[in-house]
Amino acid sequence: MSTSQIRRLVPGDEVGYYTVIALIEDARSHANRLYQARMGCCGRVVEITQKRLIDSRRYGALSCQPCAARARLTHRGAPVHGLA
């Protein structure tokens, strides 16, 4: 399947930790299609290309970078289960 044949996302589609809100700018290539999406980790609304949405799912990202950094800092120094 060529990149121009990747289906357009519709509001409500969940891709990785994003939920699509709206198509902002349509394009033949998914690399240039721009969407408005809400992040599941913090609820922030962003503009993002379809390629980046697909990449986030492909690489298994669970949250945005700021939320991931906050989670790492929060869990630093936490006791390890089974070792007390």
PDB file of C-alpha atoms in Angstrom:
ATOM      1  CA  MET A   1       0.000   0.000   0.000  1.00  0.00           C
ATOM      2  CA  SER A   2       1.474   3.346  -0.967  1.00  0.00           C
ATOM      3  CA  THR A   3       1.527   6.212   1.517  1.00  0.00           C
ATOM      4  CA  SER A   4      -1.178   8.056  -0.416  1.00  0.00           C
ATOM      5  CA  GLN A   5      -3.525   5.084   0.130  1.00  0.00           C
ATOM      6  CA  ILE A   6      -3.399   5.169   3.935  1.00  0.00           C
ATOM      7  CA  ARG A   7      -6.968   5.875   5.027  1.00  0.00           C
ATOM      8  CA  ARG A   8      -7.896   9.199   6.519  1.00  0.00           C
ATOM      9  CA  LEU A   9      -8.649   9.226  10.212  1.00  0.00           C
ATOM     10  CA  VAL A  10     -12.016  10.352  11.512  1.00  0.00           C
ATOM     11  CA  PRO A  11     -12.960  12.040  14.803  1.00  0.00           C
ATOM     12  CA  GLY A  12     -12.978   9.475  17.591  1.00  0.00           C
ATOM     13  CA  ASP A  13     -10.253   7.266  16.106  1.00  0.00           C
ATOM     14  CA  GLU A  14      -7.688   6.257  18.723  1.00  0.00           C
ATOM     15  CA  VAL A  15      -4.107   6.047  17.522  1.00  0.00           C
ATOM     16  CA  GLY A  16      -1.550   5.250  20.191  1.00  0.00           C
ATOM     17  CA  TYR A  17      -2.290   7.514  23.147  1.00  0.00           C
ATOM     18  CA  TYR A  18      -4.024  10.105  20.919  1.00  0.00           C
ATOM     19  CA  THR A  19      -7.726  10.511  20.134  1.00  0.00           C
ATOM     20  CA  VAL A  20      -8.465  12.287  16.855  1.00  0.00           C
ATOM     21  CA  ILE A  21     -10.699  15.344  17.226  1.00  0.00           C
ATOM     22  CA  ALA A  22     -10.702  16.756  13.678  1.00  0.00           C
ATOM     23  CA  LEU A  23      -8.948  16.820  10.315  1.00  0.00           C
ATOM     24  CA  ILE A  24      -7.405  20.284   9.995  1.00  0.00           C
ATOM     25  CA  GLU A  25      -5.691  20.058   6.625  1.00  0.00           C
ATOM     26  CA  ASP A  26      -6.171  17.274   4.095  1.00  0.00           C
ATOM     27  CA  ALA A  27      -3.397  16.113   1.793  1.00  0.00           C
ATOM     28  CA  ARG A  28      -2.751  13.246  -0.572  1.00  0.00           C
ATOM     29  CA  SER A  29       0.148  11.982   1.541  1.00  0.00           C
ATOM     30  CA  HIS A  30      -0.404  10.932   5.164  1.00  0.00           C
ATOM     31  CA  ALA A  31       2.865  12.676   6.035  1.00  0.00           C
ATOM     32  CA  ASN A  32       1.184  16.016   5.269  1.00  0.00           C
ATOM     33  CA  ARG A  33      -2.328  15.419   6.688  1.00  0.00           C
ATOM     34  CA  LEU A  34      -2.765  17.540   9.771  1.00  0.00           C
ATOM     35  CA  TYR A  35      -5.099  16.575  12.608  1.00  0.00           C
ATOM     36  CA  GLN A  36      -6.197  18.004  15.907  1.00  0.00           C
ATOM     37  CA  ALA A  37      -5.843  15.322  18.567  1.00  0.00           C
ATOM     38  CA  ARG A  38      -6.141  14.978  22.345  1.00  0.00           C
ATOM     39  CA  MET A  39      -3.407  13.198  24.287  1.00  0.00           C
ATOM     40  CA  GLY A  40      -4.662  10.484  26.595  1.00  0.00           C
ATOM     41  CA  CYS A  41      -1.912  11.064  29.159  1.00  0.00           C
ATOM     42  CA  CYS A  42      -2.542  14.714  30.054  1.00  0.00           C
ATOM     43  CA  GLY A  43      -5.534  15.758  27.937  1.00  0.00           C
ATOM     44  CA  ARG A  44      -3.560  18.393  26.019  1.00  0.00           C
ATOM     45  CA  VAL A  45      -4.861  19.164  22.505  1.00  0.00           C
ATOM     46  CA  VAL A  46      -2.221  19.297  19.751  1.00  0.00           C
ATOM     47  CA  GLU A  47      -1.926  19.575  15.989  1.00  0.00           C
ATOM     48  CA  ILE A  48      -0.100  16.549  14.613  1.00  0.00           C
ATOM     49  CA  THR A  49       0.445  14.836  11.264  1.00  0.00           C
ATOM     50  CA  GLN A  50      -0.979  11.423  10.539  1.00  0.00           C
ATOM     51  CA  LYS A  51       2.546  10.054  10.088  1.00  0.00           C
ATOM     52  CA  ARG A  52       3.495  11.106  13.628  1.00  0.00           C
ATOM     53  CA  LEU A  53       0.276   9.587  14.970  1.00  0.00           C
ATOM     54  CA  ILE A  54       1.072   6.275  13.286  1.00  0.00           C
ATOM     55  CA  ASP A  55       4.695   6.420  14.469  1.00  0.00           C
ATOM     56  CA  SER A  56       3.614   6.927  18.089  1.00  0.00           C
ATOM     57  CA  ARG A  57       1.526   3.760  17.899  1.00  0.00           C
ATOM     58  CA  ARG A  58       4.225   1.822  16.046  1.00  0.00           C
ATOM     59  CA  TYR A  59       6.883   2.623  18.643  1.00  0.00           C
ATOM     60  CA  GLY A  60       4.583   1.906  21.576  1.00  0.00           C
ATOM     61  CA  ALA A  61       4.661   5.352  23.193  1.00  0.00           C
ATOM     62  CA  LEU A  62       2.377   5.498  26.227  1.00  0.00           C
ATOM     63  CA  SER A  63       2.556   9.230  26.897  1.00  0.00           C
ATOM     64  CA  CYS A  64       4.039  12.516  25.707  1.00  0.00           C
ATOM     65  CA  GLN A  65       7.617  13.395  26.675  1.00  0.00           C
ATOM     66  CA  PRO A  66       6.699  15.805  29.510  1.00  0.00           C
ATOM     67  CA  CYS A  67       4.363  13.219  31.088  1.00  0.00           C
ATOM     68  CA  ALA A  68       6.962  10.456  30.682  1.00  0.00           C
ATOM     69  CA  ALA A  69       9.623  12.653  32.325  1.00  0.00           C
ATOM     70  CA  ARG A  70       7.247  13.507  35.183  1.00  0.00           C
ATOM     71  CA  ALA A  71       6.514   9.806  35.691  1.00  0.00           C
ATOM     72  CA  ARG A  72      10.242   8.985  35.789  1.00  0.00           C
ATOM     73  CA  LEU A  73      10.860  11.711  38.404  1.00  0.00           C
ATOM     74  CA  THR A  74       7.859  10.616  40.459  1.00  0.00           C
ATOM     75  CA  HIS A  75       9.038   6.995  40.564  1.00  0.00           C
ATOM     76  CA  ARG A  76      12.693   7.804  41.249  1.00  0.00           C
ATOM     77  CA  GLY A  77      13.707   6.469  44.628  1.00  0.00           C
ATOM     78  CA  ALA A  78      10.562   4.406  45.017  1.00  0.00           C
ATOM     79  CA  PRO A  79      11.129   1.115  46.841  1.00  0.00           C
ATOM     80  CA  VAL A  80      11.616  -1.920  44.627  1.00  0.00           C
ATOM     81  CA  HIS A  81       8.977  -4.595  45.200  1.00  0.00           C
ATOM     82  CA  GLY A  82      10.318  -7.556  47.115  1.00  0.00           C
ATOM     83  CA  LEU A  83      13.326  -5.670  48.478  1.00  0.00           C
ATOM     84  CA  ALA A  84      12.743  -4.033  51.834  1.00  0.00           C
TER      85      ALA A  84
END
